[in-house]
Each structure stands twice: as C-alpha cells, then as structure tokens.
C-alpha cells in the first residue's frame, strides 16, 4: 500500500511514499517528546529524505519570556555554523517571523526569486552558509504554542517540490499534537521536580520500586540514608535492613503492598528499623503505585513508593524565609534554626559562641514574634511553617 501525493512537472521520479515509511515518520513525530533532544530523530530522517542541508524545529510559548526550543538536524551536526548568532543579529530581519499559519511553501514561491535573493536575511545570513532554498511551515497548536519548521538546501540543489510540500502538510497536524504532548510532559516534569525538591527539603527519603521490588530511583534524602548504611541500604537494587529478621519484614511488606496493588487497593505498610549506630529507629511507609498502563518489551514499571523518615532529622528550613516570615533578626534566626534542630540552650550557646543568657534573650524575641509561649509550641510552629518548603 502506498500514499499518493500531489505531483507537479519538476518532481523527482519517486512521487509516492510507502505506507511503511509514512508509519515510521509518524512514529518519530510522536516519539519526539520523549527523546533527550526532542524530535532529533524525525528531523534527521527528514533531512536525509529531502537531501537538505538542515531541518530545524523552533518551539515557543508566546506567554513565556524564555526563547523556547530550537533543534537542528544539519550536515554540520546538531549545531549549524552561525546559528548562535541568529537571534542576536538576524531575528529582526527574518522574513519568516510573520509567515502565515499552516502555510507550507518555499521562500522563492512566496516572495519571488528576485526579491528573495535580494533580501538582507538571505544575503547576510544564509548565503555565507551556502544556504539557498528555504521551506517554511508555521503552526499554532491548540494550546497556543508557536512552532516553525524549516528546511534548507544549498546553492547546488533545487527548490522544494509539490510532493515534498505535501508530505510536510501531511505531518503538520500530527506534529502539532506531539508538540502539545511535549508541552504537557515538560509541565508534568517541572511539577515533579518541584515536589521532589520539597520532599527532599522535608528530609523525607523516597524510593520507587518496580514490580519485582527492585529500586528504580530514589531522592537525595534516601540516598544519604542508604550511603550511611545505618539501618537501611540498597544492595543490588534491593532494600536491605540491618538485621535478618527486619530484612525479612521489609521484603514481606513490599510483597504485601504489591499484592494490594494487583487487587486495586491502596492499603499501606509501616515499619520501624533499628540501626547499628544506636540512633533512633528509622520509620518506613510503603504505598502501592496504581497500575495505569501495560508495559511493553518487559519495561520496568513503578509499583511501590517507599517513604523513609529519620526521626532525628529536622526539615531544612530556609534562613531567609524564617527571617521574612516572623521578622526575626539574624541572630534570632540562628537561634530558631538550632531550636528546630533539637539543640538545648547550652548547645545553642556553644554553637553560636555566646553565653547562655544571650541565647535566652534572643529566644524571648523569637517567642514574642512567633506567638509561641512554650518551647515545644515554638518548635511545632517553626516545623509546620512554610519555611521548610522554600
């Protein structure tokens, strides 16, 4: 089965695209958001198919000040010579900025050959790079992303023909959808990183296990606990407790959560683990991650979330946020930080290099500004404030 594309007199002999090739191109379109360099596979494939000097995709959200994403597939490699200077020197004179949405055409076809070859953008930017023929497609996605797809050939090549333009038109609706998918994935990833950083500041270790109970990833707080080998560690991607009995308890808890997950339940398991250092026991909470899709080719899926707390740890409050939130002086802030960390008056005085009475005086100021009347209430107020989330 083949897909016939519109033809014109100057077409090359092959004017049909096999369905297998079209399927491959569409797969590259939707694979693009997941690539480390988005759509690099699609752009390089199109560049080779069109025998072009380069293919470039530009993505920009008009509501953001960020310049957006520019991806190149080029005969020179991923970076086109001269490309870093584009936005600084040539953006203002680029004739493609206001190119009509969803119009796919070459510069010669729209501007006329004489006008195009006399244009400052061509003469000053493209001609020195041996770039002559330019194909342009501008898009606006349903979510408002501005996209532009460029293809360019050198002076020894021909202009882009009707079949090539038809192929780009065929791909555009799919590329628009994929761009919106990329935007959604990027937003979700930004939120995930924000939540992960907040959890880390709260000194909560998190580890994600797959369906075999093997660790897929963990945050920095968990990695610090594993590295200390004080009650819980990760060996060969398996969580291991200090004693044999507690290690069996951990493995049984993981299996119990996996069974709950298979039955669609959200029951949790909790454990305490003793530590060879004699410090306070670690607290573990295990929760199933719901099944939302079927894996392919044996790909690992997240199945269990493990949350780990060291009761001796305190959330990492921001000094600046504490100071702004309660209008504390610099010294009052340091006293408040040490109190949050469970230090006594004598330990605080030693840490700050001041007398016990001086610490007591600053502590009275902290009490007055936070509204606390007892030290236990003060610690609770500080720990529950937003200062530990910053």
Coordinates of C-alpha atoms in Angstrom, one line a residue:
X1 CA 0.0 0.0 0.0
X2 CA 1.3 3.5 -0.9
X3 CA 0.1 7.0 -0.3
X4 CA -0.1 9.2 -3.5
X5 CA 0.9 12.8 -3.1
X6 CA 0.2 15.7 -5.4
X7 CA 2.6 16.0 -8.3
X8 CA 4.0 18.7 -10.5
X9 CA 6.3 18.9 -13.5
X10 CA 9.5 19.3 -11.6
X11 CA 9.0 16.3 -9.3
X12 CA 11.7 13.7 -8.9
X13 CA 10.8 10.2 -10.2
X14 CA 9.6 8.9 -6.8
X15 CA 6.3 10.7 -6.0
X16 CA 4.8 8.2 -3.7
X17 CA 5.6 7.4 -0.1
X18 CA 5.2 3.8 1.0
X19 CA 2.9 3.3 3.9
X20 CA 5.7 1.7 6.0
X21 CA 7.8 4.9 5.6
X22 CA 4.9 7.1 6.5
X23 CA 4.2 5.0 9.5
X24 CA 7.9 5.3 10.5
X25 CA 7.7 9.1 10.1
X26 CA 4.6 9.4 12.3
X27 CA 6.2 7.2 14.9
X28 CA 9.1 9.6 15.0
X29 CA 6.7 12.5 15.3
X30 CA 5.1 11.1 18.5
X31 CA 8.4 9.7 19.8
X32 CA 9.9 13.2 19.7
X33 CA 8.6 14.5 23.1
X34 CA 10.4 11.5 24.8
X35 CA 13.8 12.0 23.1
X36 CA 16.7 13.6 25.0
X37 CA 16.9 16.1 22.2
X38 CA 13.2 16.4 21.2
X39 CA 12.4 15.4 17.6
X40 CA 16.1 15.0 16.7
X41 CA 15.2 11.6 15.1
X42 CA 12.4 13.0 13.0
X43 CA 14.5 16.0 11.8
X44 CA 17.5 13.9 10.8
X45 CA 15.3 11.4 8.9
X46 CA 13.5 14.2 7.1
X47 CA 16.8 15.9 6.3
X48 CA 18.1 12.8 4.7
X49 CA 14.9 12.1 2.8
X50 CA 14.8 15.7 1.4
X51 CA 18.5 15.7 0.8
X52 CA 18.6 19.0 2.7
X53 CA 21.4 20.8 4.4
X54 CA 19.4 21.1 7.5
X55 CA 16.0 20.7 9.1
X56 CA 15.1 23.0 12.1
X57 CA 12.2 23.0 14.5
X58 CA 11.5 26.1 16.6
X59 CA 9.1 25.9 19.5
X60 CA 8.0 29.0 21.5
X61 CA 5.3 29.8 24.0
X62 CA 4.3 33.4 23.5
X63 CA 3.2 33.7 27.1
X64 CA 6.8 33.0 28.4
X65 CA 9.8 35.2 28.1
X66 CA 12.1 32.2 27.6
X67 CA 13.4 31.9 24.0
X68 CA 12.0 28.4 23.6
X69 CA 13.4 25.3 21.9
X70 CA 15.5 25.2 18.7
X71 CA 16.5 21.8 17.4
X72 CA 18.7 21.4 14.3
X73 CA 19.5 18.4 12.2
X74 CA 22.3 19.5 9.9
X75 CA 25.1 18.3 7.6
X76 CA 27.3 20.1 10.1
X77 CA 26.0 18.1 13.0
X78 CA 23.4 19.3 15.6
X79 CA 24.7 22.9 15.6
X80 CA 24.6 24.9 12.4
X81 CA 27.6 27.2 11.9
X82 CA 26.5 30.7 12.6
X83 CA 23.3 29.6 14.4
X84 CA 24.2 31.0 17.8
X85 CA 24.2 34.5 16.3
X86 CA 20.8 34.2 14.7
X87 CA 18.6 35.5 17.5
X88 CA 21.0 38.4 18.2
X89 CA 21.8 39.7 14.7
X90 CA 19.2 38.4 12.3
X91 CA 15.9 37.8 14.1
X92 CA 14.7 41.3 13.4
X93 CA 15.1 41.0 9.6
X94 CA 13.9 37.4 9.3
X95 CA 11.1 37.3 6.7
X96 CA 9.6 34.1 8.2
X97 CA 8.5 35.6 11.6
X98 CA 5.1 36.5 10.3
X99 CA 4.7 33.6 7.9
X100 CA 1.0 32.7 7.6
X101 CA 0.0 29.9 9.9
X102 CA -0.1 26.4 8.3
X103 CA 1.2 27.7 5.0
X104 CA 3.9 25.4 3.7
X105 CA 5.9 26.9 0.9
X106 CA 9.4 27.9 -0.1
X107 CA 10.8 31.4 0.1
X108 CA 11.0 31.6 -3.7
X109 CA 7.4 30.6 -4.1
X110 CA 6.1 33.2 -1.7
X111 CA 8.5 36.1 -2.1
X112 CA 9.6 35.6 -5.6
X113 CA 13.2 34.6 -6.6
X114 CA 14.4 38.1 -7.3
X115 CA 13.0 39.5 -4.0
X116 CA 14.3 36.6 -2.0
X117 CA 17.9 36.7 -3.4
X118 CA 18.0 40.5 -2.7
X119 CA 16.7 40.1 0.9
X120 CA 19.2 41.1 3.6
X121 CA 18.4 37.9 5.6
X122 CA 19.4 35.7 2.7
X123 CA 22.5 37.8 1.6
X124 CA 23.9 38.4 5.1
X125 CA 22.9 35.2 7.0
X126 CA 22.1 32.3 4.7
X127 CA 24.3 32.9 1.6
X128 CA 27.6 32.8 3.6
X129 CA 26.5 29.4 4.9
X130 CA 25.8 28.1 1.4
X131 CA 22.0 28.0 2.1
X132 CA 19.8 29.0 -0.8
X133 CA 16.4 27.3 -0.8
X134 CA 14.2 27.5 2.3
X135 CA 11.0 25.7 3.0
X136 CA 8.9 27.1 5.8
X137 CA 5.9 25.9 7.8
X138 CA 4.4 27.8 10.7
X139 CA 2.0 26.3 13.2
X140 CA -0.1 27.2 16.2
X141 CA -1.1 24.3 18.4
X142 CA -4.5 24.1 20.2
X143 CA -2.7 25.1 23.5
X144 CA -1.2 28.2 21.9
X145 CA 2.4 27.0 21.2
X146 CA 4.1 28.8 18.3
X147 CA 6.0 26.3 16.1
X148 CA 8.1 26.7 12.9
X149 CA 9.6 24.0 10.8
X150 CA 12.4 25.0 8.4
X151 CA 14.2 23.0 5.7
X152 CA 17.1 24.4 3.7
X153 CA 19.2 23.3 0.7
X154 CA 22.4 24.7 -0.7
X155 CA 23.0 26.6 -3.9
X156 CA 23.8 23.5 -5.9
X157 CA 20.3 22.0 -5.1
X158 CA 16.8 22.6 -6.4
X159 CA 13.8 24.2 -4.8
X160 CA 11.3 22.1 -2.8
X161 CA 8.7 20.4 -5.0
X162 CA 5.0 19.8 -4.6
X163 CA 5.4 16.2 -3.3
X164 CA 7.8 17.3 -0.5
X165 CA 5.5 20.2 0.5
X166 CA 2.5 17.7 0.5
X167 CA 4.4 15.4 2.9
X168 CA 5.2 18.2 5.3
X169 CA 1.5 19.3 5.2
X170 CA 0.6 15.7 6.0
X171 CA 2.8 15.6 9.0
X172 CA 1.9 19.0 10.4
X173 CA -1.3 18.1 12.3
X174 CA 0.5 15.2 13.9
X175 CA 3.5 17.4 14.8
X176 CA 1.1 20.0 16.4
X177 CA -0.4 17.3 18.6
X178 CA 3.1 16.0 19.5
X179 CA 4.2 19.5 20.4
X180 CA 1.3 19.8 22.8
X181 CA 2.2 16.4 24.3
X182 CA 5.8 17.7 24.7
X183 CA 4.5 20.8 26.5
X184 CA 2.3 18.7 28.8
X185 CA 5.2 16.3 29.6
X186 CA 7.5 19.2 30.3
X187 CA 5.0 20.8 32.6
X188 CA 4.5 17.5 34.5
X189 CA 8.2 17.0 34.8
X190 CA 8.7 20.6 36.2
X191 CA 6.0 19.9 38.8
X192 CA 7.6 16.5 39.6
X193 CA 10.9 18.2 40.2
X194 CA 9.3 20.8 42.4
X195 CA 7.5 18.2 44.5
X196 CA 10.7 16.1 44.7
X197 CA 12.8 19.0 45.9
X198 CA 10.2 19.9 48.5
X199 CA 10.0 16.3 49.8
X200 CA 13.8 16.3 50.0
X201 CA 13.9 19.5 52.0
X202 CA 11.4 18.0 54.4
X203 CA 14.1 15.2 54.9
X204 CA 11.7 12.5 53.7
X205 CA 13.5 9.8 51.8
X206 CA 11.6 8.4 48.9
X207 CA 12.4 5.3 46.8
X208 CA 10.4 3.9 43.9
X209 CA 10.4 0.1 43.4
X210 CA 9.3 -1.9 40.4
X211 CA 7.0 -4.9 40.3
X212 CA 9.9 -7.2 41.4
X213 CA 10.7 -5.0 44.4
X214 CA 13.8 -3.6 42.8
X215 CA 14.7 0.0 43.2
X216 CA 14.2 2.2 40.1
X217 CA 15.2 5.6 41.6
X218 CA 15.4 7.5 44.9
X219 CA 15.8 11.1 46.1
X220 CA 18.8 12.6 47.7
X221 CA 17.5 12.2 51.3
X222 CA 17.0 8.4 50.7
X223 CA 20.4 8.1 49.0
X224 CA 22.1 9.8 52.1
X225 CA 20.4 7.2 54.3
X226 CA 21.5 4.3 52.1
X227 CA 25.0 5.6 51.9
X228 CA 25.3 5.8 55.7
X229 CA 24.3 2.0 55.9
X230 CA 22.7 2.8 59.3
X231 CA 19.6 0.7 59.4
X232 CA 18.7 0.5 55.7
X233 CA 20.7 0.3 52.5
X234 CA 20.4 -0.6 48.9
X235 CA 22.3 -3.7 47.7
X236 CA 21.9 -4.9 44.1
X237 CA 18.8 -2.7 43.7
X238 CA 17.2 -4.3 46.7
X239 CA 16.3 -2.6 50.0
X240 CA 18.1 -4.4 52.9
X241 CA 17.6 -3.8 56.6
X242 CA 20.2 -4.2 59.3
X243 CA 19.1 -7.4 61.0
X244 CA 18.0 -10.6 59.2
X245 CA 14.5 -10.5 60.9
X246 CA 13.9 -6.9 60.0
X247 CA 15.1 -7.5 56.4
X248 CA 12.5 -10.3 56.1
X249 CA 9.9 -7.8 57.5
X250 CA 10.9 -5.3 54.8
X251 CA 10.6 -7.9 52.0
X252 CA 7.3 -9.2 53.3
X253 CA 6.0 -5.6 53.5
X254 CA 7.0 -5.0 49.9
X255 CA 5.2 -8.2 48.7
X256 CA 2.1 -7.3 50.7
X257 CA 1.9 -3.9 49.0
X258 CA 2.5 -5.5 45.6
X259 CA -0.5 -7.8 46.2
X260 CA -2.7 -4.9 47.4
X261 CA -1.7 -3.1 44.1
X262 CA -2.7 -6.1 42.0
X263 CA -6.1 -6.1 43.7
X264 CA -6.6 -2.3 43.1
X265 CA -6.3 -1.5 46.8
X266 CA -4.4 1.4 48.4
X267 CA -3.5 -0.2 51.8
X268 CA -0.2 0.8 53.3
X269 CA 2.5 -0.9 55.3
X270 CA 4.6 0.7 58.1
X271 CA 7.8 -0.5 59.7
X272 CA 10.4 0.7 62.2
X273 CA 14.1 -0.4 61.6
X274 CA 16.7 -0.5 64.3
X275 CA 20.2 1.0 63.5
X276 CA 23.7 -0.2 64.3
X277 CA 24.6 3.3 65.4
X278 CA 22.1 3.2 68.2
X279 CA 20.3 6.3 66.8
X280 CA 16.5 6.5 66.8
X281 CA 14.9 3.8 64.6
X282 CA 14.0 4.6 61.0
X283 CA 10.3 4.8 60.1
X284 CA 9.2 3.3 56.8
X285 CA 5.9 3.7 55.0
X286 CA 5.2 1.7 51.8
X287 CA 2.3 2.6 49.5
X288 CA 1.3 0.9 46.2
X289 CA 1.5 2.9 42.9
X290 CA -1.7 2.2 40.9
X291 CA -1.4 0.2 37.7
X292 CA -2.3 2.6 34.8
X293 CA -0.8 1.0 31.7
X294 CA 0.6 -2.2 30.4
X295 CA 4.4 -2.4 29.9
X296 CA 5.9 -3.4 26.6
X297 CA 9.0 -5.4 25.9
X298 CA 9.5 -6.2 29.6
X299 CA 9.9 -2.5 30.6
X300 CA 10.0 -1.8 34.3
X301 CA 7.0 -0.1 35.9
X302 CA 6.9 1.8 39.2
X303 CA 4.9 -0.3 41.7
X304 CA 5.8 0.7 45.3
X305 CA 6.6 4.0 46.8
X306 CA 8.7 3.8 50.0
X307 CA 8.9 6.8 52.3
X308 CA 11.7 6.9 54.9
X309 CA 12.0 9.2 57.9
X310 CA 14.8 9.6 60.4
X311 CA 13.1 11.0 63.5
X312 CA 16.4 12.7 64.4
X313 CA 16.3 14.8 61.3
X314 CA 14.7 18.2 61.0
X315 CA 13.3 19.8 57.8
X316 CA 15.8 22.1 56.2
X317 CA 14.2 25.5 56.8
X318 CA 15.4 28.4 54.8
X319 CA 17.0 31.1 56.9
X320 CA 15.7 33.8 54.6
X321 CA 12.2 32.5 54.7
X322 CA 12.2 32.2 58.5
X323 CA 13.5 35.7 58.8
X324 CA 10.9 37.1 56.4
X325 CA 8.0 35.1 57.8
X326 CA 8.5 36.1 61.5
X327 CA 10.5 39.3 61.1
X328 CA 13.5 37.7 63.0
X329 CA 16.9 39.3 63.4
X330 CA 19.9 37.4 62.0
X331 CA 20.8 36.1 65.5
X332 CA 17.2 35.2 66.3
X333 CA 17.1 33.3 63.1
X334 CA 20.2 31.2 64.0
X335 CA 18.7 30.5 67.5
X336 CA 15.4 29.4 65.9
X337 CA 17.3 27.1 63.4
X338 CA 19.1 25.4 66.2
X339 CA 16.0 25.1 68.4
X340 CA 14.2 23.5 65.4
X341 CA 17.1 21.0 65.2
X342 CA 16.5 20.0 68.8
X343 CA 19.5 21.8 70.4
X344 CA 19.4 22.8 74.1
X345 CA 20.2 26.3 75.3
X346 CA 23.7 25.3 76.3
X347 CA 24.3 23.6 72.9
X348 CA 22.9 26.6 71.1
X349 CA 25.2 29.0 73.1
X350 CA 28.2 26.8 72.3
X351 CA 27.3 26.7 68.6
X352 CA 26.9 30.5 68.4
X353 CA 29.8 31.3 70.6
X354 CA 27.7 33.3 73.0
X355 CA 26.5 33.0 76.6
X356 CA 23.5 31.0 77.8
X357 CA 21.8 34.3 78.9
X358 CA 22.3 35.8 75.4
X359 CA 20.7 32.8 73.8
X360 CA 17.8 33.1 76.3
X361 CA 17.4 36.8 75.5
X362 CA 17.2 36.1 71.7
X363 CA 14.9 33.2 72.3
X364 CA 12.5 35.5 74.1
X365 CA 12.4 37.6 71.0
X366 CA 11.6 34.6 68.9
X367 CA 8.8 33.7 71.2
X368 CA 7.3 37.1 71.0
X369 CA 7.5 37.3 67.2
X370 CA 6.1 33.8 66.6
X371 CA 3.4 34.0 69.2
X372 CA 4.6 30.8 70.9
X373 CA 4.6 30.6 74.7
X374 CA 6.4 27.3 75.3
X375 CA 9.5 25.8 73.6
X376 CA 7.6 22.7 72.4
X377 CA 4.9 25.0 70.8
X378 CA 7.7 27.1 69.2
X379 CA 9.3 24.0 67.6
X380 CA 5.9 22.9 66.3
X381 CA 5.3 26.4 64.9
X382 CA 8.6 26.6 63.2
X383 CA 8.5 23.0 61.8
X384 CA 5.0 23.5 60.5
X385 CA 5.7 26.8 58.8
X386 CA 6.3 27.2 55.1
X387 CA 10.0 28.0 55.8
X388 CA 10.8 24.3 55.3
X389 CA 9.2 24.3 51.8
X390 CA 11.3 27.0 50.3

